Coordinates of C-alpha atoms and ligand atoms in Angstrom, one line a residue:
X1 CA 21.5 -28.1 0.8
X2 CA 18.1 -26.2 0.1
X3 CA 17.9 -25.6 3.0
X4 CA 21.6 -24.1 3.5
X5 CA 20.6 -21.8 0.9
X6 CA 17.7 -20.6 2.3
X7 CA 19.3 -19.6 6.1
X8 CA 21.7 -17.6 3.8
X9 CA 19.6 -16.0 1.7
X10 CA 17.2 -15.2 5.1
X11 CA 20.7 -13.1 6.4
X12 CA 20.5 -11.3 3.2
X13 CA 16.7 -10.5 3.4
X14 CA 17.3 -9.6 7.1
X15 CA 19.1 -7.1 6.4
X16 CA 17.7 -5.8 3.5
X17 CA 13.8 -5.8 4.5
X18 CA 13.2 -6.1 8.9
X19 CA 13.1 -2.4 9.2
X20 CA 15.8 -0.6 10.9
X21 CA 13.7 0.8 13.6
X22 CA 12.9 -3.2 14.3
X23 CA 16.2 -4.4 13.9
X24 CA 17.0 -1.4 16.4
X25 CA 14.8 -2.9 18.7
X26 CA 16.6 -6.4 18.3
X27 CA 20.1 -4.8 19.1
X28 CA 19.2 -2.8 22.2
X29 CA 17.5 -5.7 23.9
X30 CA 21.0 -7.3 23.0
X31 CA 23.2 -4.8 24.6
X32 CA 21.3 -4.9 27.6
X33 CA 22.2 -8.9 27.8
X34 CA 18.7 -10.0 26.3
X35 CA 17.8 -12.7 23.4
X36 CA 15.7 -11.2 20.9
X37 CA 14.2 -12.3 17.8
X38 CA 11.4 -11.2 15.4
X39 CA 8.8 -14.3 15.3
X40 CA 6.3 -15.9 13.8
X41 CA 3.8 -14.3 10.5
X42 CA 6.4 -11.5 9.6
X43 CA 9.3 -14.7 9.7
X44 CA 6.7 -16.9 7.4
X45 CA 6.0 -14.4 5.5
X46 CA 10.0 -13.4 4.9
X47 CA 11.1 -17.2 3.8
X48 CA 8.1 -16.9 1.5
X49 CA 8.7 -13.7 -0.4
X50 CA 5.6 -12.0 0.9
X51 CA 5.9 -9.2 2.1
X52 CA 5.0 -8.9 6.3
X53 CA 2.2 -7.0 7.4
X54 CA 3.3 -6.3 11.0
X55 CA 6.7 -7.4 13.0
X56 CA 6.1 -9.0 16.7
X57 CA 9.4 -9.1 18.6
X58 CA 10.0 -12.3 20.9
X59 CA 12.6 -11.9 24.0
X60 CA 13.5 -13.9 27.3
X61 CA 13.4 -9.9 29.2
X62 CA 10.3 -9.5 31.6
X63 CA 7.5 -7.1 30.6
X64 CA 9.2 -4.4 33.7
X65 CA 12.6 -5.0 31.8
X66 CA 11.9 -4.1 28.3
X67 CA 9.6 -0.8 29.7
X68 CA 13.3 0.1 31.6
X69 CA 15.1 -0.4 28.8
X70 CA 13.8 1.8 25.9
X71 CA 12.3 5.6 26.5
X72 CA 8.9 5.2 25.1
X73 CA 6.3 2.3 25.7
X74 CA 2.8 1.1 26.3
X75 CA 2.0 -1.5 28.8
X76 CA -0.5 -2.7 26.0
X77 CA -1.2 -6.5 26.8
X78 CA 1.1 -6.8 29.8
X79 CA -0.6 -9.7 31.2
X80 CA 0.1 -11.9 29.0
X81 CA 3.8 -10.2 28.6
X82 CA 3.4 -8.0 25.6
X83 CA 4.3 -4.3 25.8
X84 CA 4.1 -2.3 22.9
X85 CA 7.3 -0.4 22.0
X86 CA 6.9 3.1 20.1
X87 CA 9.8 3.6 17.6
X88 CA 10.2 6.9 15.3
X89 CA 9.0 4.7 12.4
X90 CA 6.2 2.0 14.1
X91 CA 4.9 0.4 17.3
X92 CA 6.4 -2.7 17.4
X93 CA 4.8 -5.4 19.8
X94 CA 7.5 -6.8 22.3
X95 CA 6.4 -10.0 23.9
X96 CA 8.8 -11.9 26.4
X97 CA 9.0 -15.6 26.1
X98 CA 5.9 -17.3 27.7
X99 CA 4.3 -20.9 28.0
X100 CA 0.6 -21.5 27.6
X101 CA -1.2 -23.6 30.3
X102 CA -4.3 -24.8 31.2
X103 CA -7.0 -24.1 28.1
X104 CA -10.2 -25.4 30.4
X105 CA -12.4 -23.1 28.2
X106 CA -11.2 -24.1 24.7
X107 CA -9.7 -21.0 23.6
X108 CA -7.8 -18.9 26.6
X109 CA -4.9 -20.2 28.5
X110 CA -6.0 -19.7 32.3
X111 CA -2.6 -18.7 33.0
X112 CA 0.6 -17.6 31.6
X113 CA 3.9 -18.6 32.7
X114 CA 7.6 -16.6 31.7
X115 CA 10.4 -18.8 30.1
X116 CA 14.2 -18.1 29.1
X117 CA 13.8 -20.6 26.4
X118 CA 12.9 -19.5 22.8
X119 CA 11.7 -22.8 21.8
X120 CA 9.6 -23.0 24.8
X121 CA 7.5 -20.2 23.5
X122 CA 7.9 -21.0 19.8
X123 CA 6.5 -24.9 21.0
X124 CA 3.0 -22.6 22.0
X125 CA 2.6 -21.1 18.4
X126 CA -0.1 -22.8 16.4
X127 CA 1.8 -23.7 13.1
X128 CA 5.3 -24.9 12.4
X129 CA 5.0 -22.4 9.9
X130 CA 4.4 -19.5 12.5
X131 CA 6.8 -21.0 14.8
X132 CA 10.2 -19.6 13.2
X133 CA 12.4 -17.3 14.6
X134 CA 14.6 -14.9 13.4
X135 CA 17.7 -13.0 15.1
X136 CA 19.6 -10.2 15.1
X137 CA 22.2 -11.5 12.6
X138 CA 19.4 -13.1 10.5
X139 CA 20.0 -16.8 11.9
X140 CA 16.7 -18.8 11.4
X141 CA 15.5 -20.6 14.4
X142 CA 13.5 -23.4 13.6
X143 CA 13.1 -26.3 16.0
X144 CA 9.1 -27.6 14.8
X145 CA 10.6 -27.7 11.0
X146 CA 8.7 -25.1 10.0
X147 CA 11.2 -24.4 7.2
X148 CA 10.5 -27.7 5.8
X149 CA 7.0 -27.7 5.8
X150 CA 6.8 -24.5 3.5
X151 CA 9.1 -26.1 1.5
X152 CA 6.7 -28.8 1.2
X153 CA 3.8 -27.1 1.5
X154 CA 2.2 -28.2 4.1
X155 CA 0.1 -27.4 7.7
X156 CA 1.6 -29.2 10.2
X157 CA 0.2 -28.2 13.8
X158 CA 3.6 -27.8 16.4
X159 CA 2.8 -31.1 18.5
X160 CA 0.3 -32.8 19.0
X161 CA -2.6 -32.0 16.7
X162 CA -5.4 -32.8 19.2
X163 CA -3.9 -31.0 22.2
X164 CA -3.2 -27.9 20.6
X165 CA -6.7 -27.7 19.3
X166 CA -8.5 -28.4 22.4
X167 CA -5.8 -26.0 23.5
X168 CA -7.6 -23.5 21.5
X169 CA -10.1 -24.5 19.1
X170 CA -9.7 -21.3 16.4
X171 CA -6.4 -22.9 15.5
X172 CA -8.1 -25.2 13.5
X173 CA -9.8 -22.8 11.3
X174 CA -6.1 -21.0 11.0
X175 CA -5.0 -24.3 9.6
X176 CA -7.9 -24.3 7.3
X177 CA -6.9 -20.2 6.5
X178 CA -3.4 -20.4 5.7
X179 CA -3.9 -23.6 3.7
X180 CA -6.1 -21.4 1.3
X181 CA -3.7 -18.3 1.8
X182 CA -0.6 -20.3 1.4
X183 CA -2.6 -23.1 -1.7
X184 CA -0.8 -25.4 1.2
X185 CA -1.9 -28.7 1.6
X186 CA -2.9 -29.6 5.8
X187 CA -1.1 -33.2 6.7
X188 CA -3.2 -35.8 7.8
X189 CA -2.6 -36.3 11.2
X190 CA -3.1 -32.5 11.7
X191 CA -6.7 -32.8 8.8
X192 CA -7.6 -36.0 11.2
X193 CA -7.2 -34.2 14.3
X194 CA -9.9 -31.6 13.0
X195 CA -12.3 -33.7 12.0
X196 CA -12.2 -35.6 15.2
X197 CA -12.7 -32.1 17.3
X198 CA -14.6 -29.5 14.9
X199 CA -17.3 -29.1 17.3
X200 CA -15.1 -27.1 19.6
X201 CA -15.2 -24.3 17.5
X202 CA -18.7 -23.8 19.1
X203 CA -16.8 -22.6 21.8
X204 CA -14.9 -19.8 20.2
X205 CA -16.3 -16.0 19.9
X206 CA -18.2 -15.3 16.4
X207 CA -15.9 -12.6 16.1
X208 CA -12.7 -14.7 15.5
X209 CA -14.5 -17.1 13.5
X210 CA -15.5 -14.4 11.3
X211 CA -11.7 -12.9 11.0
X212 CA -10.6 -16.2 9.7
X213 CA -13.6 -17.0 7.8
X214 CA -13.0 -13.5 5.8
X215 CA -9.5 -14.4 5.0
X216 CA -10.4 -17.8 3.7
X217 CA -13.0 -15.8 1.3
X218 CA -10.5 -13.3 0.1
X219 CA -8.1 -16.1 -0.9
X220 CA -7.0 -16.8 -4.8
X221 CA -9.5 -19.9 -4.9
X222 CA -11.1 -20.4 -2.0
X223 CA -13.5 -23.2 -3.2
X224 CA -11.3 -25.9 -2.3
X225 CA -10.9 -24.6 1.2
X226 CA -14.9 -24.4 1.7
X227 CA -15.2 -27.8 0.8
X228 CA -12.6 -28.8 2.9
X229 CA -14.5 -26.7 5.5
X230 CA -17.7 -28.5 5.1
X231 CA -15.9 -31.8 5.2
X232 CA -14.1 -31.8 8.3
X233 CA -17.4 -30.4 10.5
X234 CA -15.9 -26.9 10.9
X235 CA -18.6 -25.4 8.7
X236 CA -21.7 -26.8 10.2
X237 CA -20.7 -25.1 13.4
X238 CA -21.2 -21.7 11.8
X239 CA -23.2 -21.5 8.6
X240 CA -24.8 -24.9 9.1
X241 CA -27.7 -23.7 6.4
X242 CA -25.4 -24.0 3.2
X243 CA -25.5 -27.4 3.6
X244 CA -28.8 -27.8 2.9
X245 CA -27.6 -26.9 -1.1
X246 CA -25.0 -30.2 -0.5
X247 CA -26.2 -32.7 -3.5
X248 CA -29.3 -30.6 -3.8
X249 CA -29.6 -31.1 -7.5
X250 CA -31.1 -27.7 -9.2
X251 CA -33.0 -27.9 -12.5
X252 CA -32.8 -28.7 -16.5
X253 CA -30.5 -25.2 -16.8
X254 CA -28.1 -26.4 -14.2
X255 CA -25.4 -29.3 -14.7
X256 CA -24.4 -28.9 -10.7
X257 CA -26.0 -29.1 -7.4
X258 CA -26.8 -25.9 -5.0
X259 CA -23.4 -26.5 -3.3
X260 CA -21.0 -27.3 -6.2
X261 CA -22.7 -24.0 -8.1
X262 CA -22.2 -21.8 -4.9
X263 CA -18.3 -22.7 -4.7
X264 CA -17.9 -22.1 -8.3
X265 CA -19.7 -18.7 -8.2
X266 CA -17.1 -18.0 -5.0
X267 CA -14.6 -18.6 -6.9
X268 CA -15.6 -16.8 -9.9
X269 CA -16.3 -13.0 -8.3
X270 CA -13.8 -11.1 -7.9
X271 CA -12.1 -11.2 -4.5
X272 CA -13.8 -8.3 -2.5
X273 CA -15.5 -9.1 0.3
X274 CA -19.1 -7.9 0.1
X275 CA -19.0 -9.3 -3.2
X276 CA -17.8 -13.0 -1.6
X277 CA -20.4 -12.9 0.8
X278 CA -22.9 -12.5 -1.9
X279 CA -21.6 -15.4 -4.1
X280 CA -21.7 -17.9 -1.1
X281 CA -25.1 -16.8 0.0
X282 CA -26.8 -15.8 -2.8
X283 CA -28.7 -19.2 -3.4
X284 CA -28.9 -20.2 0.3
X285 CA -32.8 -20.3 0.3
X286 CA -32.9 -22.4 -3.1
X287 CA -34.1 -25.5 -1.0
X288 CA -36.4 -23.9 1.1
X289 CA -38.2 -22.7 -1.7
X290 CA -37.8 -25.9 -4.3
X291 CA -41.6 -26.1 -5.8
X292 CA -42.0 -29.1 -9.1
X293 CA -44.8 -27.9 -11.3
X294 CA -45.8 -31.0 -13.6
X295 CA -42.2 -32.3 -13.5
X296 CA -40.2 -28.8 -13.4
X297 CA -38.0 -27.7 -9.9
X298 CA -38.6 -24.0 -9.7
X299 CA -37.4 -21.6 -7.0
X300 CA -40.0 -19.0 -6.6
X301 CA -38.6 -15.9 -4.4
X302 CA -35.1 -17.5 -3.3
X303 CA -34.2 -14.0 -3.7
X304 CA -35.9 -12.5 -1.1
X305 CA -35.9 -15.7 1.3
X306 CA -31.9 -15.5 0.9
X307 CA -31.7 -11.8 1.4
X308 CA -33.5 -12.8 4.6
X309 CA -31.3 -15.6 6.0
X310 CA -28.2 -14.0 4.7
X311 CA -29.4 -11.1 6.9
X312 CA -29.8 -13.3 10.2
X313 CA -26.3 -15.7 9.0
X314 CA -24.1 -12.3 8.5
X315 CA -25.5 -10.8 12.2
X316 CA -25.0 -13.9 13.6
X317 CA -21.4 -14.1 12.7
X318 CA -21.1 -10.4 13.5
X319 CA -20.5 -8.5 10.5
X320 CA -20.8 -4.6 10.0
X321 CA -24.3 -3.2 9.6
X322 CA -22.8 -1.4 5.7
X323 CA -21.5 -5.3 4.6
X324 CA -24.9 -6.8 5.9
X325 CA -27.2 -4.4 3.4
X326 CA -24.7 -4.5 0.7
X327 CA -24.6 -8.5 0.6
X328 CA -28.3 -8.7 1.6
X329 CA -29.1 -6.0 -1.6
X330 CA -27.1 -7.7 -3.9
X331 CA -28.6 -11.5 -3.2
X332 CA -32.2 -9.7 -3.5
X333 CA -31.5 -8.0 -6.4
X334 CA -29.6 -10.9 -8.3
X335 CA -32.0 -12.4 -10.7
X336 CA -32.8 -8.4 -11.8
X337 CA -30.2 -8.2 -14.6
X338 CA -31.9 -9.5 -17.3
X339 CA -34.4 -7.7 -19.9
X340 CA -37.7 -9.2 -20.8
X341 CA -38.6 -8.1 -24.3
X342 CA -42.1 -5.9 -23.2
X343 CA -39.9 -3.2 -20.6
X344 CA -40.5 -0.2 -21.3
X345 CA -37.5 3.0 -20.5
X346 CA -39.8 3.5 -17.5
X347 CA -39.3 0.3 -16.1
X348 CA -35.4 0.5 -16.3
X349 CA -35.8 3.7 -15.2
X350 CA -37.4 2.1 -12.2
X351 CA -35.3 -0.6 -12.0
X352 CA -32.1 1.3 -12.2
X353 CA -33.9 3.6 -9.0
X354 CA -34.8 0.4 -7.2
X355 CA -30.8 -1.4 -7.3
X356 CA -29.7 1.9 -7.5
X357 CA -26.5 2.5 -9.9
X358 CA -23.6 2.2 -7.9
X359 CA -24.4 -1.5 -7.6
X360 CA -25.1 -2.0 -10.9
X361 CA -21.1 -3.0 -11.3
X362 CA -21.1 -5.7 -8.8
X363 CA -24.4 -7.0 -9.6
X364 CA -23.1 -7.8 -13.0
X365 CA -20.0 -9.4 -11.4
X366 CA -22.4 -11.7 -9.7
X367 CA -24.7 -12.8 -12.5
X368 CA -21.2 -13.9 -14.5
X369 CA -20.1 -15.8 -11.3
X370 CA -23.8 -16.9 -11.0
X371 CA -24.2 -18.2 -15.0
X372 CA -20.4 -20.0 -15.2
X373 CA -21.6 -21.8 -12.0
X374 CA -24.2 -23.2 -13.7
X375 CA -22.0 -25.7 -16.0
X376 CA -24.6 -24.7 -18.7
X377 CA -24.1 -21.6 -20.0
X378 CA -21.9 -20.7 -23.2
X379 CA -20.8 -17.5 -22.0
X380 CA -20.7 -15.2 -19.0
X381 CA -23.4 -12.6 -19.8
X382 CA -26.5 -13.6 -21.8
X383 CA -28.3 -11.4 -24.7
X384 CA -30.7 -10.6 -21.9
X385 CA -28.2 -8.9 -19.7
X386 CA -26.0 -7.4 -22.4
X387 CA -29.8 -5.9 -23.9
X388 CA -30.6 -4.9 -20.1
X389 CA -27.3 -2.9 -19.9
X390 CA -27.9 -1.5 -23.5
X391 CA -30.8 0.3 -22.9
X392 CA -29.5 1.3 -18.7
X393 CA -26.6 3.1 -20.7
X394 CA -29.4 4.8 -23.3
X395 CA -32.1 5.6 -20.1
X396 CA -28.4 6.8 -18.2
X397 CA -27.6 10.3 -20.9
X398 CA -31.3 11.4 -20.3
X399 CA -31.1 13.7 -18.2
X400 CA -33.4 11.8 -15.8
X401 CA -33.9 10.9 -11.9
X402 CA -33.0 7.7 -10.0
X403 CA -33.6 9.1 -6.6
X404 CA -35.0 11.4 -4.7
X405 CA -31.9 13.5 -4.6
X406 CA -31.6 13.5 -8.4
X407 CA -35.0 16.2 -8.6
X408 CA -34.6 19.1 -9.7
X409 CA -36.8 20.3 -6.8
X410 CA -36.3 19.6 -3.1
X411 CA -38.1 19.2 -0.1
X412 CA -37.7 23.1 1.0
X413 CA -39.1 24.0 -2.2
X414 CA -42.2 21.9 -2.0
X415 CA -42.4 23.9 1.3
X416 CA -42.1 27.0 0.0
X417 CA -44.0 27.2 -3.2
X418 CA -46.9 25.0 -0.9
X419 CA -46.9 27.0 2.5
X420 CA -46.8 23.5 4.0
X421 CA -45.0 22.8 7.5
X422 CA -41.9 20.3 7.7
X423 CA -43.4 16.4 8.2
X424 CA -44.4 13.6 6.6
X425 CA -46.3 15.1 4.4
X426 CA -43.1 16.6 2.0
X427 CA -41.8 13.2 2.0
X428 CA -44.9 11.8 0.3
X429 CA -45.2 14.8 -2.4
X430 CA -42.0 14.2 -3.3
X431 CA -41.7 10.8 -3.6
X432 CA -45.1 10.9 -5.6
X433 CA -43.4 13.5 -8.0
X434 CA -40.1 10.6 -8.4
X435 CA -42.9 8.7 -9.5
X436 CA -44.0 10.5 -12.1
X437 CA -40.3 11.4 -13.5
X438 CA -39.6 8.2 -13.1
X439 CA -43.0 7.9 -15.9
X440 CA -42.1 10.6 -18.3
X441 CA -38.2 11.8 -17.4
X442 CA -39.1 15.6 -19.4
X443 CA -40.9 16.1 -16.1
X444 CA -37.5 16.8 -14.8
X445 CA -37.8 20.6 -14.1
X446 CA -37.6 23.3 -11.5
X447 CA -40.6 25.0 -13.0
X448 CA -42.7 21.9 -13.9
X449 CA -42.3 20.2 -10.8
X450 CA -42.3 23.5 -8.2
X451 CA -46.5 24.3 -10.3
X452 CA -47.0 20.2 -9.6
X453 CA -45.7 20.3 -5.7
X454 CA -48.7 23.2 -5.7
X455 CA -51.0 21.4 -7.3
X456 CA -50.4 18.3 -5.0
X457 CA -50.5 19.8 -2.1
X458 CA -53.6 21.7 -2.6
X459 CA -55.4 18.5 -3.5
X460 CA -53.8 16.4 -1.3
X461 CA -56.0 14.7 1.2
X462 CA -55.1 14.3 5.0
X463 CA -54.8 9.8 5.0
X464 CA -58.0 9.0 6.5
X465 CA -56.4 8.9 10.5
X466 CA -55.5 12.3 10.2
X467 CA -59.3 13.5 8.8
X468 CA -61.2 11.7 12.0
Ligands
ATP501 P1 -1.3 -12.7 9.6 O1 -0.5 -12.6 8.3 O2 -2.7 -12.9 9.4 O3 -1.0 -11.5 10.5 P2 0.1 -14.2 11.6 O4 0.6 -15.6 11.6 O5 1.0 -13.1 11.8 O6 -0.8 -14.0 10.2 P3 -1.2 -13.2 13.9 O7 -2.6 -13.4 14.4 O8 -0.7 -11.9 13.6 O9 -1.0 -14.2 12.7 O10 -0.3 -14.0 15.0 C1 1.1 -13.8 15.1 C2 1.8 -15.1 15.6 O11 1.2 -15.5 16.8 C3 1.4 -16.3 14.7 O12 2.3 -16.4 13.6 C4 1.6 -17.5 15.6 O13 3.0 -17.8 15.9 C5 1.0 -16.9 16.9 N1 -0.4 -17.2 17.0 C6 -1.4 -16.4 16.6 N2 -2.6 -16.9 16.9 C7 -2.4 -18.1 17.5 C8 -3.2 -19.1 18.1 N3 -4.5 -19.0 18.1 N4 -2.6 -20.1 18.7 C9 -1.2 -20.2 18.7 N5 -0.4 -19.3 18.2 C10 -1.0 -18.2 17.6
MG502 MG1 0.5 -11.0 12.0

């Protein structure tokens, strides 16, 4: 009965949200005597309410028939029969009917093979829930049950589990990924076949990984999904060193062990990405650098030792050179939110040039995730902090510097009022000036710091290599 309900409603929605320029598509390949259907994600995606990101158009016309049939196309992935249709509004991905065979290398079919049967190609898809179809007059097709299993919310692989990873071992981290996505539960035939085959993954690109590692992160919760990661063998394959935190117990201020804390702090942060990253990572050295001083676990410099192996994990799995130094900056920088009664202004001043302020925000996101992870803290900021970020605001109206580009002086003055040449040499006046304004901020000024640059570079003396 549900499900009556839901093939009407689908003719409704049809109509109302597949674009026109896609449903366009749909009829033209009909006129000229073809089956078409939009397929998989953008179908999911329609019986759920969410809205699709992108719509990929399934038909039983060859690759040659669907460039012949509408003016403008690309023959974008026409070996494996996709060719990219250019509408007013949108390319729109046309792929015709196809069977998978042969997967010798765990993640490519060798070969490709054209079908006239739509549940032939919808049998290759990964999920039942990806493996829907929808027509021209909004008619669901939906031989694997995918319908069903969103109902029930659950991750069924189409087939035979085991096959279809071995087929192509990624799927199993999709499963994992639109569990979290979806808060879908994976059946047990499907969870079993993953944990007897994790170690396949090895065989897939970092890249891919990555992709649906990211998505996992940036899901509502994603805790549960990282444990279920760890237990099935998928995450040792990748990012085998946060296991070391698993039942790593911490110290008197922590109720939970390395692990348990890290998913809590993911969990916690906000869901950006860099900020993700820098939950799950941000203790990764902790047992590396456990020392017990009469009886007390401390872990000296897990800050730095994490920035470091966050920096070879985040290469590794191929991540962009910005998203590497923002996650490594914040993990090395994360115990620095906190203010010890003796700072003076000058040493916020220097700590505020040393995180630098536009990560001030996220920093603070991660020392709330990092204190409710600890199961012992009554609140999410301490006095510390909320002293720390006091006196950052009071050092913040003077009209101060926090980086070289904050003096009131640059390095074509120094040149100037010096007669000194470009090189090296300007650098190292200038950053010796930041120095002092970082000292006594009134330093601040054109004047002050042009009759200083003079002074410094009159006195200066060539570093020893350059005097022999
Ligand atoms: P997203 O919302 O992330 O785009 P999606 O399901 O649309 O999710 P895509 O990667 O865009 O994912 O793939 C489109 C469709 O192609 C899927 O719905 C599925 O039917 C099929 N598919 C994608 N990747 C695989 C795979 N590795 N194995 C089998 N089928 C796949
Ligand atoms: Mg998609």
């Amino acid at each position: 009965m549900k499900d009556l309900l839901v093939r009407a409603r689908l003719r409704f929605v049809y109509k109302r949200i597949v674009p026109p320029d896609v449903q366009a598509v749909l009829r033209r390949l009909g006129l000229h005597g073809h089956q078409a259907f939009v397929v998989g994600g953008c179908v999911r995606d329609l019986v759920i309410g969410n809205k699709p990101q992108d719509w990929d158009v399934t038909t039983d016309a060859r690759p040659e028939e669907v460039i012949r049939i509408f003016e403008r196309t690309v023959p974008s992935g026409v070996k494996h029969g996709t060719v990219t249709v250019l509408t007013s509004a949108r390319p729109v991905e046309v792929t015709t009917y196809r069977i998978d065979v042969d997967y010798s290398d765990y993640r490519h079919p060798d070969k490709v093979v054209y079908t006239r049967d739509l549940r032939e190609d919808l049998a290759r898809r990964d999920l039942t829930i990806n493996a829907m179809a929808l027509g021209a007059s909004g008619e669901l097709v939906d031989p694997y049950g995918g319908l069903r299993d969103l109902e029930l919310k659950v991750i069924r692989a189409v087939g035979d589990p085991a096959e279809r990873f071995r087929e192509d071992a990624l799927r199993m981290m999709r499963a994992v990924r639109f569990s979290a996505q979806l808060a879908m539960i994976i059946e047990p035939a499907t969870m079993a076949a993953i944990k007897a085959q994790a170690n396949l993954l090895r065989h897939v690109s970092a890249e891919r990984v990555r992709d649906e590692f990211n998505k996992i992160l940036l899901s509502p919760a994603p805790a549960a999904s990282l444990e279920v990661l760890r237990e099935t063998g998928l995450l040792v394959v990748f990012l085998p060193e946060l296991l070391e935190g698993v039942g790593f117990e911490q110290n008197v201020h922590h109720a939970f062990t390395v692990w348990e804390h890290t998913l809590i702090a993911v969990d916690t942060i906000p869901a950006a990405l860099p900020l993700r990253l820098a939950a799950l990572l941000h203790d990764v050295a902790k047992p590396r650098t456990l020392t017990v001083i009469a009886g007390e676990r401390h872990f000296y410099d897990h800050e730095n030792l994490g920035a470091g192996m966050a920096r070879s994990i985040l290469r590794r799995l191929k991540y962009d050179n910005g998203t590497i130094e923002r996650v490594t900056h914040l993990i090395r920088h994360h115990m620095a939110l906190h203010l010890s009664p003796q700072m003076k202004d000058s040493a916020v001043r220097r700590l505020i040039a040393r995180v630098g302020l536009d990560n001030i925000r996220d920093l603070l996101e991660l020392r709330r995730a990092d204190r409710m992870g600890s199961g012992k803290k009554p609140g999410p900021v301490s006095q510390g902090t909320l002293r720390l970020l006091n006196r950052i605001e009071r050092v913040l109206k003077e009209d101060s510097a926090f980086g070289l580009k904050d003096l009131a002086i640059d390095g074509n003055d120094v040149m100037r009022v010096s007669g000194m040449k470009p090189g090296p040499a300007v650098g190292r006046i200038l950053r010796q000036l930041f120095e002092e304004v970082l000292e006594t901020p009134e330093l601040n000024r054109r004047e002050l710091l042009e009759a200083r640059a003079r002074e410094l570079s009159g006195t200066e003396e060539a570093p020893l290599g350059e005097r022999l």
